[in-house]
Amino acid sequence: MLDANLKAQLKSYLERLTRPVEIVASLDDGAKSQEMLALLNDVISVSKDITLNDSGTDVRTPSFSLNSPGQNISLRFAGIPMGHEFTSLVLALLQVGGYPSKASADTIEQIRALEGDFTFETYFSQSCQNCPDVVQALNLMAVLNPNIKHVAIDGALFQDEVTDRHIMSVPSIYLNGELFGQGRMGLEEILAKIDTGAGDRQAQKLNSKDAFDVLVVGGGPAGSAAAVYAARKGIRTGVAAERFGGQVLDTMAIENFISVQHTEGPKLAVALEEHVKQYEVDIMNLQRADQLIAGKDGALHEVKFASGASLKAKTLILATGARWREMNVPGEQQYRNKGVAYCPHCDGPLFKGKRVAVIGGGNSGVEAAIDLAGIVAHVTLLEFDVQLRADAVLQRKLTSLPNVTVITNAQTTEVTGDDQKVNGLRYKNRVNGEEVTVELEGIFVQIGLLPNTDWLKGSIELSPRGEIVVDSRGETSIPGIFAAGDVTTTPYKQIIIALGEGAKASLSAFDHLIRTSAPA
């Protein structure tokens, strides 16, 4: 199951166990059970501290639980944790085996103090880069608090459950049998949702902070670079972000980051955060900016957040990035995560053998159609323009696939469904005005990004597209407020460009501080 190199790496990790781990597997005669058994035998072959009992009787087969003698841990994998979830398996083995988590002492104490019974179920797919954050967070919570139970379920393996619960997006998280959340959620976000007083406590903590020399709003590539460059100047630096990593967290393969031939978005996001943490930067996560109050005549700038917190700073760097552009047609919001999806890598496996559409003929849309064609029965790609806009090499690959239909001059007008899930879409032929209905089970929207600037309207100059207008130094229409990354008018929305723009904005902010604080 595991090659020699992977087994050697696993062995080195499992040498860190401080207490024994018992694996109890529930298996049958099926091929997937034999595959799981092969994986578990590889695991126990590299560690004397791990034992395997294959006589489990859990209702989900194949599955296995992890526990340690004398501990009360309810943690289970229903399915084979390979792909992106192999890391989740390794971390679970380490944590069940006594290896300490990297979570902060305050977070660990908060988890242990939770009262009540919490039974979590997370549906994942092996190709989902958003799922490991959820699985790993809930696994850790199950290790630390005996009142918390967690089972991670491979949706592709347990299709009956996926169908019964109308799951069409991963990760999908259930708490005590009720839908708890969908999409990427980190440990802090999950805790904030179940520990209802956590948000207020955090807001009070933030409100008591002194003013920053530089406050970066946003934690993507631009915000990370800005924070590093500011901190290296020795000035008081803070980063307030809704989710550290930003849009990069939703990016699969990255092959144009110079000097790194290939990486994945979540890995890069972790690297960015770890780099920022090497400096004295105050990182404040789960903070969505809500209002900007610009200081006048040298007064402090203030940012208010949806949590009720408020932060002040001498200079600001706005790096709130962008989000997926929506079609804004009837039915889109009603069937979001019920057939309407925005991440083909995450949700594609749930549509195995079904009919789907991809909206958008740029690189993202064509890449999505190519990936999906290997999973689903048929892909219909709809492009508004007269021709596809993707690179020629991608178009050649697309047209070579037998189960893909490309329709240009198509304006999507409606998403249809049966009140529980998508069953089709309607589009208008822009040449002759004909209305056409396409029967299908899934729709993947890939039509670009929108800047996250709704909170800035009326307070700072924005372009007709809603982007923050910046000059060559990254300065906005308000002195002392700078901006960087995909949220600005800077052309070419690329990770490597956002990093450079973040560094530039930070240097400009430092220059502004020097000039405005110098005596006349």
PDB file of N, CA, C and O in Angstrom, residues 219-277:
ATOM      1  N   GLY A 219      -4.952  38.057   5.276  1.00  0.00           N
ATOM      2  CA  GLY A 219      -3.838  37.153   5.554  1.00  0.00           C
ATOM      3  C   GLY A 219      -3.446  36.282   4.387  1.00  0.00           C
ATOM      4  O   GLY A 219      -2.899  35.195   4.594  1.00  0.00           O
ATOM      5  N   GLY A 220      -3.687  36.732   3.160  1.00  0.00           N
ATOM      6  CA  GLY A 220      -3.238  35.994   1.989  1.00  0.00           C
ATOM      7  C   GLY A 220      -1.789  36.309   1.668  1.00  0.00           C
ATOM      8  O   GLY A 220      -1.049  36.838   2.511  1.00  0.00           O
ATOM      9  N   PRO A 221      -1.339  36.015   0.442  1.00  0.00           N
ATOM     10  CA  PRO A 221       0.061  36.292   0.081  1.00  0.00           C
ATOM     11  C   PRO A 221       0.450  37.750   0.253  1.00  0.00           C
ATOM     12  O   PRO A 221       1.527  38.045   0.795  1.00  0.00           O
ATOM     13  N   ALA A 222      -0.402  38.675  -0.177  1.00  0.00           N
ATOM     14  CA  ALA A 222      -0.077  40.102  -0.047  1.00  0.00           C
ATOM     15  C   ALA A 222       0.024  40.498   1.418  1.00  0.00           C
ATOM     16  O   ALA A 222       0.969  41.191   1.834  1.00  0.00           O
ATOM     17  N   GLY A 223      -0.949  40.088   2.221  1.00  0.00           N
ATOM     18  CA  GLY A 223      -0.930  40.428   3.638  1.00  0.00           C
ATOM     19  C   GLY A 223       0.243  39.808   4.367  1.00  0.00           C
ATOM     20  O   GLY A 223       0.858  40.438   5.238  1.00  0.00           O
ATOM     21  N   SER A 224       0.582  38.571   4.013  1.00  0.00           N
ATOM     22  CA  SER A 224       1.718  37.899   4.657  1.00  0.00           C
ATOM     23  C   SER A 224       3.023  38.619   4.361  1.00  0.00           C
ATOM     24  O   SER A 224       3.844  38.861   5.257  1.00  0.00           O
ATOM     25  N   ALA A 225       3.230  38.950   3.095  1.00  0.00           N
ATOM     26  CA  ALA A 225       4.460  39.660   2.726  1.00  0.00           C
ATOM     27  C   ALA A 225       4.537  41.016   3.403  1.00  0.00           C
ATOM     28  O   ALA A 225       5.604  41.424   3.894  1.00  0.00           O
ATOM     29  N   ALA A 226       3.415  41.722   3.448  1.00  0.00           N
ATOM     30  CA  ALA A 226       3.391  43.028   4.105  1.00  0.00           C
ATOM     31  C   ALA A 226       3.754  42.902   5.578  1.00  0.00           C
ATOM     32  O   ALA A 226       4.523  43.709   6.118  1.00  0.00           O
ATOM     33  N   ALA A 227       3.233  41.878   6.247  1.00  0.00           N
ATOM     34  CA  ALA A 227       3.513  41.700   7.674  1.00  0.00           C
ATOM     35  C   ALA A 227       4.980  41.392   7.925  1.00  0.00           C
ATOM     36  O   ALA A 227       5.597  41.943   8.849  1.00  0.00           O
ATOM     37  N   VAL A 228       5.565  40.529   7.096  1.00  0.00           N
ATOM     38  CA  VAL A 228       6.978  40.188   7.265  1.00  0.00           C
ATOM     39  C   VAL A 228       7.859  41.419   7.075  1.00  0.00           C
ATOM     40  O   VAL A 228       8.755  41.696   7.877  1.00  0.00           O
ATOM     41  N   TYR A 229       7.604  42.171   6.008  1.00  0.00           N
ATOM     42  CA  TYR A 229       8.429  43.355   5.732  1.00  0.00           C
ATOM     43  C   TYR A 229       8.270  44.414   6.816  1.00  0.00           C
ATOM     44  O   TYR A 229       9.244  45.081   7.191  1.00  0.00           O
ATOM     45  N   ALA A 230       7.062  44.570   7.355  1.00  0.00           N
ATOM     46  CA  ALA A 230       6.862  45.559   8.419  1.00  0.00           C
ATOM     47  C   ALA A 230       7.562  45.121   9.700  1.00  0.00           C
ATOM     48  O   ALA A 230       8.251  45.908  10.350  1.00  0.00           O
ATOM     49  N   ALA A 231       7.391  43.847  10.059  1.00  0.00           N
ATOM     50  CA  ALA A 231       7.990  43.359  11.307  1.00  0.00           C
ATOM     51  C   ALA A 231       9.508  43.446  11.274  1.00  0.00           C
ATOM     52  O   ALA A 231      10.153  43.695  12.299  1.00  0.00           O
ATOM     53  N   ARG A 232      10.094  43.236  10.095  1.00  0.00           N
ATOM     54  CA  ARG A 232      11.546  43.294   9.979  1.00  0.00           C
ATOM     55  C   ARG A 232      12.085  44.707  10.194  1.00  0.00           C
ATOM     56  O   ARG A 232      13.277  44.894  10.449  1.00  0.00           O
ATOM     57  N   LYS A 233      11.194  45.701  10.106  1.00  0.00           N
ATOM     58  CA  LYS A 233      11.600  47.081  10.393  1.00  0.00           C
ATOM     59  C   LYS A 233      11.565  47.384  11.891  1.00  0.00           C
ATOM     60  O   LYS A 233      11.921  48.482  12.327  1.00  0.00           O
ATOM     61  N   GLY A 234      11.084  46.407  12.676  1.00  0.00           N
ATOM     62  CA  GLY A 234      11.062  46.602  14.125  1.00  0.00           C
ATOM     63  C   GLY A 234       9.907  47.435  14.615  1.00  0.00           C
ATOM     64  O   GLY A 234       9.954  47.960  15.737  1.00  0.00           O
ATOM     65  N   ILE A 235       8.858  47.567  13.822  1.00  0.00           N
ATOM     66  CA  ILE A 235       7.706  48.376  14.235  1.00  0.00           C
ATOM     67  C   ILE A 235       6.550  47.456  14.647  1.00  0.00           C
ATOM     68  O   ILE A 235       6.489  46.287  14.273  1.00  0.00           O
ATOM     69  N   ARG A 236       5.649  47.999  15.440  1.00  0.00           N
ATOM     70  CA  ARG A 236       4.520  47.215  15.976  1.00  0.00           C
ATOM     71  C   ARG A 236       3.568  46.842  14.839  1.00  0.00           C
ATOM     72  O   ARG A 236       2.939  47.709  14.225  1.00  0.00           O
ATOM     73  N   THR A 237       3.457  45.537  14.576  1.00  0.00           N
ATOM     74  CA  THR A 237       2.729  45.045  13.405  1.00  0.00           C
ATOM     75  C   THR A 237       1.639  44.064  13.818  1.00  0.00           C
ATOM     76  O   THR A 237       1.858  43.185  14.650  1.00  0.00           O
ATOM     77  N   GLY A 238       0.481  44.207  13.214  1.00  0.00           N
ATOM     78  CA  GLY A 238      -0.618  43.278  13.450  1.00  0.00           C
ATOM     79  C   GLY A 238      -1.233  42.832  12.134  1.00  0.00           C
ATOM     80  O   GLY A 238      -1.192  43.560  11.135  1.00  0.00           O
ATOM     81  N   VAL A 239      -1.776  41.622  12.135  1.00  0.00           N
ATOM     82  CA  VAL A 239      -2.509  41.090  10.980  1.00  0.00           C
ATOM     83  C   VAL A 239      -3.871  40.622  11.468  1.00  0.00           C
ATOM     84  O   VAL A 239      -3.961  39.766  12.353  1.00  0.00           O
ATOM     85  N   ALA A 240      -4.915  41.191  10.890  1.00  0.00           N
ATOM     86  CA  ALA A 240      -6.283  40.754  11.189  1.00  0.00           C
ATOM     87  C   ALA A 240      -6.846  40.140   9.916  1.00  0.00           C
ATOM     88  O   ALA A 240      -6.937  40.804   8.882  1.00  0.00           O
ATOM     89  N   ALA A 241      -7.220  38.866   9.979  1.00  0.00           N
ATOM     90  CA  ALA A 241      -7.657  38.154   8.782  1.00  0.00           C
ATOM     91  C   ALA A 241      -8.896  37.318   9.066  1.00  0.00           C
ATOM     92  O   ALA A 241      -9.048  36.774  10.158  1.00  0.00           O
ATOM     93  N   GLU A 242      -9.770  37.230   8.062  1.00  0.00           N
ATOM     94  CA  GLU A 242     -10.939  36.365   8.202  1.00  0.00           C
ATOM     95  C   GLU A 242     -10.503  34.904   8.215  1.00  0.00           C
ATOM     96  O   GLU A 242     -11.037  34.096   8.956  1.00  0.00           O
ATOM     97  N   ARG A 243      -9.538  34.565   7.381  1.00  0.00           N
ATOM     98  CA  ARG A 243      -8.915  33.235   7.403  1.00  0.00           C
ATOM     99  C   ARG A 243      -7.517  33.379   6.821  1.00  0.00           C
ATOM    100  O   ARG A 243      -7.344  33.882   5.711  1.00  0.00           O
ATOM    101  N   PHE A 244      -6.520  33.002   7.580  1.00  0.00           N
ATOM    102  CA  PHE A 244      -5.144  33.167   7.130  1.00  0.00           C
ATOM    103  C   PHE A 244      -4.893  32.247   5.931  1.00  0.00           C
ATOM    104  O   PHE A 244      -5.212  31.069   5.955  1.00  0.00           O
ATOM    105  N   GLY A 245      -4.335  32.822   4.884  1.00  0.00           N
ATOM    106  CA  GLY A 245      -4.109  32.097   3.640  1.00  0.00           C
ATOM    107  C   GLY A 245      -4.980  32.596   2.521  1.00  0.00           C
ATOM    108  O   GLY A 245      -4.599  32.567   1.356  1.00  0.00           O
ATOM    109  N   GLY A 246      -6.195  33.054   2.863  1.00  0.00           N
ATOM    110  CA  GLY A 246      -7.077  33.644   1.871  1.00  0.00           C
ATOM    111  C   GLY A 246      -7.426  32.703   0.729  1.00  0.00           C
ATOM    112  O   GLY A 246      -7.597  31.493   0.911  1.00  0.00           O
ATOM    113  N   GLN A 247      -7.503  33.264  -0.478  1.00  0.00           N
ATOM    114  CA  GLN A 247      -7.917  32.508  -1.656  1.00  0.00           C
ATOM    115  C   GLN A 247      -6.943  31.374  -1.990  1.00  0.00           C
ATOM    116  O   GLN A 247      -7.327  30.396  -2.632  1.00  0.00           O
ATOM    117  N   VAL A 248      -5.706  31.489  -1.532  1.00  0.00           N
ATOM    118  CA  VAL A 248      -4.714  30.441  -1.782  1.00  0.00           C
ATOM    119  C   VAL A 248      -5.184  29.099  -1.218  1.00  0.00           C
ATOM    120  O   VAL A 248      -4.897  28.034  -1.775  1.00  0.00           O
ATOM    121  N   LEU A 249      -5.941  29.139  -0.129  1.00  0.00           N
ATOM    122  CA  LEU A 249      -6.438  27.912   0.487  1.00  0.00           C
ATOM    123  C   LEU A 249      -7.326  27.111  -0.456  1.00  0.00           C
ATOM    124  O   LEU A 249      -7.476  25.898  -0.311  1.00  0.00           O
ATOM    125  N   ASP A 250      -7.929  27.789  -1.433  1.00  0.00           N
ATOM    126  CA  ASP A 250      -8.839  27.127  -2.365  1.00  0.00           C
ATOM    127  C   ASP A 250      -8.163  26.799  -3.692  1.00  0.00           C
ATOM    128  O   ASP A 250      -8.834  26.416  -4.651  1.00  0.00           O
ATOM    129  N   THR A 251      -6.850  26.949  -3.756  1.00  0.00           N
ATOM    130  CA  THR A 251      -6.109  26.697  -4.993  1.00  0.00           C
ATOM    131  C   THR A 251      -5.472  25.315  -4.928  1.00  0.00           C
ATOM    132  O   THR A 251      -4.860  24.963  -3.926  1.00  0.00           O
ATOM    133  N   MET A 252      -5.608  24.571  -5.986  1.00  0.00           N
ATOM    134  CA  MET A 252      -5.079  23.208  -5.978  1.00  0.00           C
ATOM    135  C   MET A 252      -3.598  23.218  -6.352  1.00  0.00           C
ATOM    136  O   MET A 252      -2.738  23.397  -5.505  1.00  0.00           O
ATOM    137  N   ALA A 253      -3.306  23.053  -7.626  1.00  0.00           N
ATOM    138  CA  ALA A 253      -1.911  22.974  -8.067  1.00  0.00           C
ATOM    139  C   ALA A 253      -1.366  24.369  -8.367  1.00  0.00           C
ATOM    140  O   ALA A 253      -2.009  25.169  -9.039  1.00  0.00           O
ATOM    141  N   ILE A 254      -0.163  24.651  -7.855  1.00  0.00           N
ATOM    142  CA  ILE A 254       0.538  25.907  -8.146  1.00  0.00           C
ATOM    143  C   ILE A 254       1.859  25.535  -8.800  1.00  0.00           C
ATOM    144  O   ILE A 254       2.725  24.928  -8.168  1.00  0.00           O
ATOM    145  N   GLU A 255       2.013  25.887 -10.070  1.00  0.00           N
ATOM    146  CA  GLU A 255       3.202  25.489 -10.827  1.00  0.00           C
ATOM    147  C   GLU A 255       3.943  26.679 -11.433  1.00  0.00           C
ATOM    148  O   GLU A 255       4.854  26.498 -12.227  1.00  0.00           O
ATOM    149  N   ASN A 256       3.529  27.901 -11.060  1.00  0.00           N
ATOM    150  CA  ASN A 256       4.192  29.086 -11.598  1.00  0.00           C
ATOM    151  C   ASN A 256       4.760  29.975 -10.494  1.00  0.00           C
ATOM    152  O   ASN A 256       4.981  31.168 -10.694  1.00  0.00           O
ATOM    153  N   PHE A 257       5.005  29.377  -9.327  1.00  0.00           N
ATOM    154  CA  PHE A 257       5.637  30.100  -8.229  1.00  0.00           C
ATOM    155  C   PHE A 257       7.139  29.907  -8.399  1.00  0.00           C
ATOM    156  O   PHE A 257       7.678  28.839  -8.101  1.00  0.00           O
ATOM    157  N   ILE A 258       7.799  30.929  -8.877  1.00  0.00           N
ATOM    158  CA  ILE A 258       9.179  30.798  -9.338  1.00  0.00           C
ATOM    159  C   ILE A 258      10.079  30.231  -8.238  1.00  0.00           C
ATOM    160  O   ILE A 258      10.043  30.681  -7.093  1.00  0.00           O
ATOM    161  N   SER A 259      10.866  29.225  -8.616  1.00  0.00           N
ATOM    162  CA  SER A 259      11.816  28.474  -7.789  1.00  0.00           C
ATOM    163  C   SER A 259      11.157  27.275  -7.107  1.00  0.00           C
ATOM    164  O   SER A 259      11.841  26.401  -6.598  1.00  0.00           O
ATOM    165  N   VAL A 260       9.821  27.217  -7.114  1.00  0.00           N
ATOM    166  CA  VAL A 260       9.103  26.056  -6.577  1.00  0.00           C
ATOM    167  C   VAL A 260       8.335  25.444  -7.739  1.00  0.00           C
ATOM    168  O   VAL A 260       7.346  26.007  -8.200  1.00  0.00           O
ATOM    169  N   GLN A 261       8.782  24.282  -8.204  1.00  0.00           N
ATOM    170  CA  GLN A 261       8.199  23.723  -9.411  1.00  0.00           C
ATOM    171  C   GLN A 261       6.739  23.327  -9.231  1.00  0.00           C
ATOM    172  O   GLN A 261       5.937  23.460 -10.152  1.00  0.00           O
ATOM    173  N   HIS A 262       6.399  22.831  -8.057  1.00  0.00           N
ATOM    174  CA  HIS A 262       5.005  22.443  -7.810  1.00  0.00           C
ATOM    175  C   HIS A 262       4.711  22.508  -6.318  1.00  0.00           C
ATOM    176  O   HIS A 262       5.499  22.062  -5.485  1.00  0.00           O
ATOM    177  N   THR A 263       3.566  23.082  -5.985  1.00  0.00           N
ATOM    178  CA  THR A 263       3.065  23.033  -4.616  1.00  0.00           C
ATOM    179  C   THR A 263       1.551  23.118  -4.674  1.00  0.00           C
ATOM    180  O   THR A 263       0.957  23.223  -5.751  1.00  0.00           O
ATOM    181  N   GLU A 264       0.916  23.061  -3.523  1.00  0.00           N
ATOM    182  CA  GLU A 264      -0.529  23.167  -3.431  1.00  0.00           C
ATOM    183  C   GLU A 264      -0.887  24.319  -2.512  1.00  0.00           C
ATOM    184  O   GLU A 264      -0.138  24.643  -1.582  1.00  0.00           O
ATOM    185  N   GLY A 265      -2.057  24.922  -2.766  1.00  0.00           N
ATOM    186  CA  GLY A 265      -2.460  26.098  -2.021  1.00  0.00           C
ATOM    187  C   GLY A 265      -2.391  25.969  -0.513  1.00  0.00           C
ATOM    188  O   GLY A 265      -1.777  26.811   0.165  1.00  0.00           O
ATOM    189  N   PRO A 266      -3.014  24.939   0.068  1.00  0.00           N
ATOM    190  CA  PRO A 266      -2.962  24.814   1.525  1.00  0.00           C
ATOM    191  C   PRO A 266      -1.549  24.710   2.086  1.00  0.00           C
ATOM    192  O   PRO A 266      -1.256  25.236   3.163  1.00  0.00           O
ATOM    193  N   LYS A 267      -0.653  24.039   1.363  1.00  0.00           N
ATOM    194  CA  LYS A 267       0.740  23.940   1.815  1.00  0.00           C
ATOM    195  C   LYS A 267       1.408  25.309   1.793  1.00  0.00           C
ATOM    196  O   LYS A 267       2.144  25.671   2.721  1.00  0.00           O
ATOM    197  N   LEU A 268       1.146  26.072   0.736  1.00  0.00           N
ATOM    198  CA  LEU A 268       1.724  27.414   0.659  1.00  0.00           C
ATOM    199  C   LEU A 268       1.151  28.306   1.756  1.00  0.00           C
ATOM    200  O   LEU A 268       1.885  29.098   2.365  1.00  0.00           O
ATOM    201  N   ALA A 269      -0.144  28.175   2.035  1.00  0.00           N
ATOM    202  CA  ALA A 269      -0.761  28.988   3.084  1.00  0.00           C
ATOM    203  C   ALA A 269      -0.127  28.714   4.441  1.00  0.00           C
ATOM    204  O   ALA A 269       0.131  29.640   5.226  1.00  0.00           O
ATOM    205  N   VAL A 270       0.140  27.446   4.726  1.00  0.00           N
ATOM    206  CA  VAL A 270       0.803  27.084   5.989  1.00  0.00           C
ATOM    207  C   VAL A 270       2.199  27.691   6.040  1.00  0.00           C
ATOM    208  O   VAL A 270       2.622  28.235   7.071  1.00  0.00           O
ATOM    209  N   ALA A 271       2.915  27.614   4.919  1.00  0.00           N
ATOM    210  CA  ALA A 271       4.273  28.174   4.874  1.00  0.00           C
ATOM    211  C   ALA A 271       4.254  29.680   5.085  1.00  0.00           C
ATOM    212  O   ALA A 271       5.124  30.237   5.773  1.00  0.00           O
ATOM    213  N   LEU A 272       3.273  30.364   4.502  1.00  0.00           N
ATOM    214  CA  LEU A 272       3.157  31.809   4.689  1.00  0.00           C
ATOM    215  C   LEU A 272       2.934  32.151   6.160  1.00  0.00           C
ATOM    216  O   LEU A 272       3.598  33.044   6.720  1.00  0.00           O
ATOM    217  N   GLU A 273       2.008  31.435   6.796  1.00  0.00           N
ATOM    218  CA  GLU A 273       1.706  31.730   8.199  1.00  0.00           C
ATOM    219  C   GLU A 273       2.909  31.426   9.097  1.00  0.00           C
ATOM    220  O   GLU A 273       3.214  32.193  10.018  1.00  0.00           O
ATOM    221  N   GLU A 274       3.596  30.312   8.822  1.00  0.00           N
ATOM    222  CA  GLU A 274       4.765  29.974   9.629  1.00  0.00           C
ATOM    223  C   GLU A 274       5.857  31.020   9.479  1.00  0.00           C
ATOM    224  O   GLU A 274       6.564  31.338  10.446  1.00  0.00           O
ATOM    225  N   HIS A 275       6.011  31.573   8.270  1.00  0.00           N
ATOM    226  CA  HIS A 275       7.018  32.607   8.058  1.00  0.00           C
ATOM    227  C   HIS A 275       6.664  33.870   8.855  1.00  0.00           C
ATOM    228  O   HIS A 275       7.513  34.466   9.524  1.00  0.00           O
ATOM    229  N   VAL A 276       5.393  34.255   8.807  1.00  0.00           N
ATOM    230  CA  VAL A 276       4.964  35.438   9.558  1.00  0.00           C
ATOM    231  C   VAL A 276       5.199  35.231  11.052  1.00  0.00           C
ATOM    232  O   VAL A 276       5.617  36.155  11.777  1.00  0.00           O
ATOM    233  N   LYS A 277       4.946  34.012  11.537  1.00  0.00           N
ATOM    234  CA  LYS A 277       5.092  33.730  12.968  1.00  0.00           C
ATOM    235  C   LYS A 277       6.543  33.754  13.439  1.00  0.00           C
ATOM    236  O   LYS A 277       6.791  33.747  14.653  1.00  0.00           O
TER     237      LYS A 277
END
